[in-house]
PDB file of C-alpha atoms and ligand atoms in Angstrom:
ATOM      1  CA  UNK A   1      -0.089  -0.065   0.017  1.00 63.00           C
ATOM      2  CA  UNK A   2       1.308   3.711  -0.865  1.00 73.00           C
ATOM      3  CA  UNK A   3       1.888   5.617   2.312  1.00 91.00           C
ATOM      4  CA  UNK A   4       2.612   9.147   2.692  1.00 95.00           C
ATOM      5  CA  UNK A   5       5.862  10.143   4.344  1.00 97.00           C
ATOM      6  CA  UNK A   6       5.049  13.037   6.916  1.00 98.00           C
ATOM      7  CA  UNK A   7       7.884  15.221   8.299  1.00 98.00           C
ATOM      8  CA  UNK A   8       6.727  16.239  11.765  1.00 98.00           C
ATOM      9  CA  UNK A   9       8.155  19.474  13.053  1.00 98.00           C
ATOM     10  CA  UNK A  10       7.983  20.173  16.895  1.00 98.00           C
ATOM     11  CA  UNK A  11       8.766  23.652  18.001  1.00 98.00           C
ATOM     12  CA  UNK A  12      10.091  22.725  21.502  1.00 98.00           C
ATOM     13  CA  UNK A  13      13.492  21.251  22.443  1.00 98.00           C
ATOM     14  CA  UNK A  14      12.346  20.747  26.181  1.00 98.00           C
ATOM     15  CA  UNK A  15      12.639  17.080  27.465  1.00 97.00           C
ATOM     16  CA  UNK A  16       9.197  17.034  28.939  1.00 97.00           C
ATOM     17  CA  UNK A  17       7.663  19.281  25.987  1.00 98.00           C
ATOM     18  CA  UNK A  18       3.940  19.017  25.694  1.00 98.00           C
ATOM     19  CA  UNK A  19       4.105  19.393  22.024  1.00 98.00           C
ATOM     20  CA  UNK A  20       6.572  16.639  21.857  1.00 98.00           C
ATOM     21  CA  UNK A  21       3.965  14.523  23.578  1.00 98.00           C
ATOM     22  CA  UNK A  22       1.294  15.497  21.287  1.00 98.00           C
ATOM     23  CA  UNK A  23       3.379  14.894  18.239  1.00 98.00           C
ATOM     24  CA  UNK A  24       4.175  11.487  19.274  1.00 98.00           C
ATOM     25  CA  UNK A  25       0.405  10.993  19.915  1.00 98.00           C
ATOM     26  CA  UNK A  26      -0.405  11.957  16.497  1.00 98.00           C
ATOM     27  CA  UNK A  27       2.045   9.711  14.899  1.00 97.00           C
ATOM     28  CA  UNK A  28       0.500   6.930  17.147  1.00 97.00           C
ATOM     29  CA  UNK A  29      -2.984   7.797  15.802  1.00 95.00           C
ATOM     30  CA  UNK A  30      -2.198   8.483  12.219  1.00 92.00           C
ATOM     31  CA  UNK A  31      -4.309   6.558   9.761  1.00 85.00           C
ATOM     32  CA  UNK A  32      -2.658   3.804   7.853  1.00 87.00           C
ATOM     33  CA  UNK A  33      -1.988   6.180   4.914  1.00 88.00           C
ATOM     34  CA  UNK A  34       0.374   8.392   6.964  1.00 92.00           C
ATOM     35  CA  UNK A  35       3.806   7.571   8.218  1.00 95.00           C
ATOM     36  CA  UNK A  36       5.125  10.355  10.645  1.00 97.00           C
ATOM     37  CA  UNK A  37       8.766  10.988  11.415  1.00 97.00           C
ATOM     38  CA  UNK A  38       9.918  13.870  13.656  1.00 98.00           C
ATOM     39  CA  UNK A  39      12.706  15.581  12.384  1.00 98.00           C
ATOM     40  CA  UNK A  40      15.559  17.078  14.655  1.00 98.00           C
ATOM     41  CA  UNK A  41      15.773  20.861  14.395  1.00 98.00           C
ATOM     42  CA  UNK A  42      17.658  21.540  17.510  1.00 98.00           C
ATOM     43  CA  UNK A  43      21.039  21.026  15.918  1.00 98.00           C
ATOM     44  CA  UNK A  44      20.563  23.515  13.015  1.00 98.00           C
ATOM     45  CA  UNK A  45      22.850  26.279  13.265  1.00 98.00           C
ATOM     46  CA  UNK A  46      21.403  29.644  13.256  1.00 98.00           C
ATOM     47  CA  UNK A  47      20.692  30.831   9.710  1.00 98.00           C
ATOM     48  CA  UNK A  48      23.594  32.662   8.249  1.00 98.00           C
ATOM     49  CA  UNK A  49      23.771  33.274   4.560  1.00 98.00           C
ATOM     50  CA  UNK A  50      27.629  33.003   4.592  1.00 98.00           C
ATOM     51  CA  UNK A  51      27.274  29.308   5.483  1.00 98.00           C
ATOM     52  CA  UNK A  52      25.859  28.622   2.119  1.00 98.00           C
ATOM     53  CA  UNK A  53      29.315  28.438   0.803  1.00 97.00           C
ATOM     54  CA  UNK A  54      30.190  25.425   2.933  1.00 97.00           C
ATOM     55  CA  UNK A  55      26.666  24.151   3.979  1.00 98.00           C
ATOM     56  CA  UNK A  56      26.592  22.520   7.635  1.00 98.00           C
ATOM     57  CA  UNK A  57      25.925  18.884   7.563  1.00 98.00           C
ATOM     58  CA  UNK A  58      22.724  19.256   9.636  1.00 98.00           C
ATOM     59  CA  UNK A  59      21.368  21.861   7.241  1.00 98.00           C
ATOM     60  CA  UNK A  60      22.105  19.410   4.264  1.00 98.00           C
ATOM     61  CA  UNK A  61      20.512  16.613   6.222  1.00 98.00           C
ATOM     62  CA  UNK A  62      17.454  18.794   7.022  1.00 98.00           C
ATOM     63  CA  UNK A  63      16.986  20.019   3.516  1.00 98.00           C
ATOM     64  CA  UNK A  64      17.185  16.433   2.199  1.00 98.00           C
ATOM     65  CA  UNK A  65      14.663  15.125   4.752  1.00 98.00           C
ATOM     66  CA  UNK A  66      12.060  17.826   3.691  1.00 98.00           C
ATOM     67  CA  UNK A  67      12.681  17.046   0.081  1.00 98.00           C
ATOM     68  CA  UNK A  68      12.014  13.476   0.755  1.00 97.00           C
ATOM     69  CA  UNK A  69       8.732  13.909   2.530  1.00 97.00           C
ATOM     70  CA  UNK A  70       5.180  14.139   0.890  1.00 97.00           C
ATOM     71  CA  UNK A  71       3.816  16.452   3.661  1.00 98.00           C
ATOM     72  CA  UNK A  72       4.432  18.224   7.026  1.00 98.00           C
ATOM     73  CA  UNK A  73       2.808  18.237  10.312  1.00 98.00           C
ATOM     74  CA  UNK A  74       3.953  21.246  12.516  1.00 98.00           C
ATOM     75  CA  UNK A  75       3.209  20.887  16.253  1.00 98.00           C
ATOM     76  CA  UNK A  76       4.306  23.920  18.197  1.00 99.00           C
ATOM     77  CA  UNK A  77       4.211  25.932  21.438  1.00 98.00           C
ATOM     78  CA  UNK A  78       3.855  29.986  21.244  1.00 98.00           C
ATOM     79  CA  UNK A  79       6.575  31.974  22.441  1.00 98.00           C
ATOM     80  CA  UNK A  80       5.568  35.578  23.147  1.00 98.00           C
ATOM     81  CA  UNK A  81       2.568  35.353  20.757  1.00 98.00           C
ATOM     82  CA  UNK A  82       4.734  33.949  17.989  1.00 98.00           C
ATOM     83  CA  UNK A  83       6.710  30.864  16.652  1.00 98.00           C
ATOM     84  CA  UNK A  84       9.498  29.801  18.836  1.00 98.00           C
ATOM     85  CA  UNK A  85      12.947  30.726  17.599  1.00 98.00           C
ATOM     86  CA  UNK A  86      14.178  27.096  17.082  1.00 98.00           C
ATOM     87  CA  UNK A  87      11.229  26.409  14.386  1.00 99.00           C
ATOM     88  CA  UNK A  88      11.524  29.782  12.730  1.00 98.00           C
ATOM     89  CA  UNK A  89      15.163  28.999  12.167  1.00 99.00           C
ATOM     90  CA  UNK A  90      14.240  25.606  10.665  1.00 99.00           C
ATOM     91  CA  UNK A  91      11.786  27.349   8.139  1.00 98.00           C
ATOM     92  CA  UNK A  92      14.664  29.850   7.250  1.00 98.00           C
ATOM     93  CA  UNK A  93      17.166  27.078   6.864  1.00 98.00           C
ATOM     94  CA  UNK A  94      14.868  24.892   4.617  1.00 98.00           C
ATOM     95  CA  UNK A  95      13.846  27.797   2.500  1.00 98.00           C
ATOM     96  CA  UNK A  96      17.388  28.552   1.016  1.00 98.00           C
ATOM     97  CA  UNK A  97      19.481  28.660  -0.953  1.00 97.00           C
ATOM     98  CA  UNK A  98      17.482  31.359  -2.623  1.00 95.00           C
ATOM     99  CA  UNK A  99      15.347  29.778  -5.500  1.00 95.00           C
ATOM    100  CA  UNK A 100      15.782  26.278  -4.091  1.00 97.00           C
ATOM    101  CA  UNK A 101      13.427  26.103  -1.199  1.00 98.00           C
ATOM    102  CA  UNK A 102      12.879  22.540   0.227  1.00 98.00           C
ATOM    103  CA  UNK A 103       9.370  23.438   1.418  1.00 98.00           C
ATOM    104  CA  UNK A 104       8.186  24.342  -2.021  1.00 98.00           C
ATOM    105  CA  UNK A 105       4.527  22.834  -2.466  1.00 97.00           C
ATOM    106  CA  UNK A 106       4.431  20.431   0.439  1.00 98.00           C
ATOM    107  CA  UNK A 107       0.812  20.205   2.070  1.00 98.00           C
ATOM    108  CA  UNK A 108       0.950  20.901   5.892  1.00 98.00           C
ATOM    109  CA  UNK A 109      -1.306  20.988   8.981  1.00 98.00           C
ATOM    110  CA  UNK A 110      -0.469  22.954  12.116  1.00 98.00           C
ATOM    111  CA  UNK A 111      -1.278  21.866  15.747  1.00 98.00           C
ATOM    112  CA  UNK A 112      -0.386  24.510  18.597  1.00 98.00           C
ATOM    113  CA  UNK A 113      -0.418  23.398  21.920  1.00 98.00           C
ATOM    114  CA  UNK A 114      -0.103  25.539  25.315  1.00 98.00           C
ATOM    115  CA  UNK A 115      -0.972  25.463  28.876  1.00 98.00           C
ATOM    116  CA  UNK A 116      -2.505  28.629  28.419  1.00 97.00           C
ATOM    117  CA  UNK A 117      -6.202  29.263  27.672  1.00 96.00           C
ATOM    118  CA  UNK A 118      -5.897  30.376  23.755  1.00 97.00           C
ATOM    119  CA  UNK A 119      -4.001  27.211  22.631  1.00 98.00           C
ATOM    120  CA  UNK A 120      -1.032  29.015  20.946  1.00 98.00           C
ATOM    121  CA  UNK A 121      -3.305  30.831  18.313  1.00 98.00           C
ATOM    122  CA  UNK A 122      -0.635  33.308  17.835  1.00 98.00           C
ATOM    123  CA  UNK A 123       1.831  30.925  17.026  1.00 98.00           C
ATOM    124  CA  UNK A 124      -0.371  28.928  14.786  1.00 98.00           C
ATOM    125  CA  UNK A 125      -1.014  32.047  12.773  1.00 98.00           C
ATOM    126  CA  UNK A 126       2.319  33.511  12.633  1.00 98.00           C
ATOM    127  CA  UNK A 127       3.320  30.144  11.377  1.00 98.00           C
ATOM    128  CA  UNK A 128       0.762  30.207   8.585  1.00 98.00           C
ATOM    129  CA  UNK A 129       2.147  33.599   7.327  1.00 98.00           C
ATOM    130  CA  UNK A 130       5.517  32.261   6.972  1.00 98.00           C
ATOM    131  CA  UNK A 131       4.380  28.985   5.242  1.00 98.00           C
ATOM    132  CA  UNK A 132       2.373  31.228   2.669  1.00 98.00           C
ATOM    133  CA  UNK A 133       5.755  32.620   1.630  1.00 98.00           C
ATOM    134  CA  UNK A 134       7.381  29.340   1.219  1.00 98.00           C
ATOM    135  CA  UNK A 135       4.575  27.973  -0.868  1.00 98.00           C
ATOM    136  CA  UNK A 136       3.254  25.464   1.612  1.00 98.00           C
ATOM    137  CA  UNK A 137      -0.529  24.848   1.385  1.00 98.00           C
ATOM    138  CA  UNK A 138      -1.738  24.805   5.121  1.00 98.00           C
ATOM    139  CA  UNK A 139      -4.951  22.836   5.872  1.00 98.00           C
ATOM    140  CA  UNK A 140      -7.465  25.715   6.801  1.00 98.00           C
ATOM    141  CA  UNK A 141      -9.994  23.573   8.675  1.00 98.00           C
ATOM    142  CA  UNK A 142     -10.371  22.066  11.211  1.00 98.00           C
ATOM    143  CA  UNK A 143      -7.921  24.340  13.210  1.00 98.00           C
ATOM    144  CA  UNK A 144      -6.124  22.985  16.316  1.00 98.00           C
ATOM    145  CA  UNK A 145      -5.489  25.193  19.150  1.00 98.00           C
ATOM    146  CA  UNK A 146      -4.892  22.919  22.113  1.00 98.00           C
ATOM    147  CA  UNK A 147      -5.104  24.831  25.296  1.00 98.00           C
ATOM    148  CA  UNK A 148      -4.782  23.869  29.110  1.00 97.00           C
ATOM    149  CA  UNK A 149      -2.473  21.118  27.833  1.00 98.00           C
ATOM    150  CA  UNK A 150      -0.501  20.826  31.074  1.00 97.00           C
ATOM    151  CA  UNK A 151      -3.241  18.498  32.664  1.00 95.00           C
ATOM    152  CA  UNK A 152      -3.846  16.682  29.259  1.00 97.00           C
ATOM    153  CA  UNK A 153      -1.217  13.861  29.321  1.00 98.00           C
ATOM    154  CA  UNK A 154      -0.687  10.994  31.785  1.00 98.00           C
ATOM    155  CA  UNK A 155       2.592   9.844  33.218  1.00 97.00           C
ATOM    156  CA  UNK A 156       3.313   7.848  30.002  1.00 97.00           C
ATOM    157  CA  UNK A 157       2.669  10.820  27.848  1.00 98.00           C
ATOM    158  CA  UNK A 158      -0.677   9.685  26.391  1.00 98.00           C
ATOM    159  CA  UNK A 159      -3.632  11.900  26.136  1.00 98.00           C
ATOM    160  CA  UNK A 160      -6.077  11.381  28.995  1.00 97.00           C
ATOM    161  CA  UNK A 161      -9.345  12.714  27.534  1.00 95.00           C
ATOM    162  CA  UNK A 162     -11.431  10.739  24.949  1.00 97.00           C
ATOM    163  CA  UNK A 163     -12.806  13.906  23.585  1.00 96.00           C
ATOM    164  CA  UNK A 164      -9.416  15.308  22.862  1.00 97.00           C
ATOM    165  CA  UNK A 165      -8.146  11.925  21.305  1.00 97.00           C
ATOM    166  CA  UNK A 166     -11.184  11.907  19.190  1.00 98.00           C
ATOM    167  CA  UNK A 167     -10.709  15.350  17.940  1.00 98.00           C
ATOM    168  CA  UNK A 168      -6.950  14.668  16.990  1.00 98.00           C
ATOM    169  CA  UNK A 169      -8.055  11.631  15.135  1.00 97.00           C
ATOM    170  CA  UNK A 170     -10.603  13.671  13.437  1.00 97.00           C
ATOM    171  CA  UNK A 171      -7.982  16.178  12.500  1.00 98.00           C
ATOM    172  CA  UNK A 172      -5.479  13.691  11.167  1.00 97.00           C
ATOM    173  CA  UNK A 173      -8.354  12.228   9.006  1.00 96.00           C
ATOM    174  CA  UNK A 174      -8.906  15.703   7.436  1.00 97.00           C
ATOM    175  CA  UNK A 175      -5.215  16.194   7.058  1.00 97.00           C
ATOM    176  CA  UNK A 176      -4.978  12.724   5.147  1.00 96.00           C
ATOM    177  CA  UNK A 177      -7.623  14.100   2.747  1.00 95.00           C
ATOM    178  CA  UNK A 178      -5.796  17.351   2.483  1.00 97.00           C
ATOM    179  CA  UNK A 179      -2.451  15.566   1.654  1.00 96.00           C
ATOM    180  CA  UNK A 180      -4.126  13.585  -1.092  1.00 94.00           C
ATOM    181  CA  UNK A 181      -5.759  16.558  -2.607  1.00 94.00           C
ATOM    182  CA  UNK A 182      -2.540  18.597  -2.592  1.00 95.00           C
ATOM    183  CA  UNK A 183       0.413  16.274  -2.819  1.00 92.00           C
ATOM    184  CA  UNK A 184       2.418  16.439  -6.081  1.00 84.00           C
ATOM    185  CA  UNK A 185       2.655  13.227  -7.820  1.00 66.00           C
ATOM    186  CA  UNK A 186       6.367  13.631  -8.261  1.00 54.00           C
ATOM    187  CA  UNK A 187       6.838  14.098  -4.705  1.00 50.00           C
ATOM    188  CA  UNK A 188       5.087  10.699  -3.647  1.00 51.00           C
ATOM    189  CA  UNK A 189       7.479   8.512  -1.744  1.00 51.00           C
ATOM    190  CA  UNK A 190       6.726   4.881  -1.335  1.00 47.00           C
ATOM    191  CA  UNK A 191       7.081   3.506   2.124  1.00 45.00           C
ATOM    192  CA  UNK A 192       7.641  -0.193   2.463  1.00 42.00           C
TER     193      UNK A 192
HETATM  194  C1  LIG B   1      10.041  32.354  26.040  1.00 63.56           C
HETATM  195  C2  LIG B   1       8.658  31.718  26.550  1.00 63.56           C
HETATM  196  C3  LIG B   1       7.618  32.368  25.902  1.00 63.56           C
HETATM  197  C4  LIG B   1       6.249  31.931  26.098  1.00 63.56           C
HETATM  198  N1  LIG B   1       5.253  32.684  25.645  1.00 63.56           N
HETATM  199  C5  LIG B   1       4.015  32.220  25.697  1.00 63.56           C
HETATM  200  C6  LIG B   1       2.897  32.672  24.812  1.00 63.56           C
HETATM  201  O1  LIG B   1       3.121  33.769  24.227  1.00 63.56           O
HETATM  202  N2  LIG B   1       1.720  32.113  24.926  1.00 63.56           N
HETATM  203  C7  LIG B   1       1.576  30.802  25.619  1.00 63.56           C
HETATM  204  O2  LIG B   1       0.598  30.326  25.464  1.00 63.56           O
HETATM  205  N3  LIG B   1       2.512  30.288  26.273  1.00 63.56           N
HETATM  206  C8  LIG B   1       3.714  31.051  26.195  1.00 63.56           C
HETATM  207  N4  LIG B   1       4.835  30.328  27.037  1.00 63.56           N
HETATM  208  C9  LIG B   1       4.605  29.166  27.799  1.00 63.56           C
HETATM  209  C10 LIG B   1       4.652  27.871  26.826  1.00 63.56           C
HETATM  210  O3  LIG B   1       3.227  27.728  26.416  1.00 63.56           O
HETATM  211  C11 LIG B   1       4.912  26.667  27.822  1.00 63.56           C
HETATM  212  O4  LIG B   1       6.131  26.762  28.372  1.00 63.56           O
HETATM  213  C12 LIG B   1       4.783  25.316  27.097  1.00 63.56           C
HETATM  214  O5  LIG B   1       4.958  24.242  27.891  1.00 63.56           O
HETATM  215  C13 LIG B   1       5.871  25.099  25.999  1.00 63.56           C
HETATM  216  O6  LIG B   1       5.552  24.290  25.237  1.00 63.56           O
HETATM  217  P1  LIG B   1       6.250  22.696  25.434  1.00 63.56           P
HETATM  218  O7  LIG B   1       5.800  22.169  26.484  1.00 63.56           O
HETATM  219  O8  LIG B   1       6.051  21.986  24.245  1.00 63.56           O
HETATM  220  O9  LIG B   1       7.954  23.170  25.566  1.00 63.56           O
HETATM  221  C14 LIG B   1       6.117  30.768  26.797  1.00 63.56           C
HETATM  222  C15 LIG B   1       7.186  30.111  27.296  1.00 63.56           C
HETATM  223  C16 LIG B   1       8.354  30.615  27.025  1.00 63.56           C
HETATM  224  C17 LIG B   1       9.699  29.728  27.568  1.00 63.56           C
END
């Protein structure tokens, strides 16, 4: 069966990250069709165009991972009403060299997770703004602003609440449809 390879980008480096827990749950819940893999972004040197003449190994690896994926799933906290620097840096690294962005045309979905009440709305929408520029079609609905997340996971990192679990499954099923509508056939990657 053809599966779609999904690059999962998590905007937190914290060991006990709520967003990382959510990303792992999403990978576990993903419909048969989706195969999610979390990409490392914490080792990408801060973007500096001078480095393009001798590209750091981690930049090269990251760009290749993006190119080899069919779609993108972002799971991010909100920092000061915007996207954490580590995730913005990853977007910048993937977007260059000029004219050769690794993001181009990859269908995506965004989940923002916060202990706060508004569920990372600011980060979610700032992220959409950057993704428009790098030509990533982001699923408009359903939106996923997951608030009050500090009480949401059990000691094994699993979602405690049936209604949140059901919502995330519906979200993934919608993403699976979005992906099939927007994936470019030349980008499709068979997973065996
Ligand atoms: C620098 C910084 C800025 C933050 N700004 C916000 C914010 O604007 N909105 C919000 O809901 N939470 C904010 N928080 C709290 C984070 O939502 C919280 O630390 C969350 O657990 C981070 O996600 P993680 O658990 O995946 O690391 C901020 C945290 C840090 C460290």
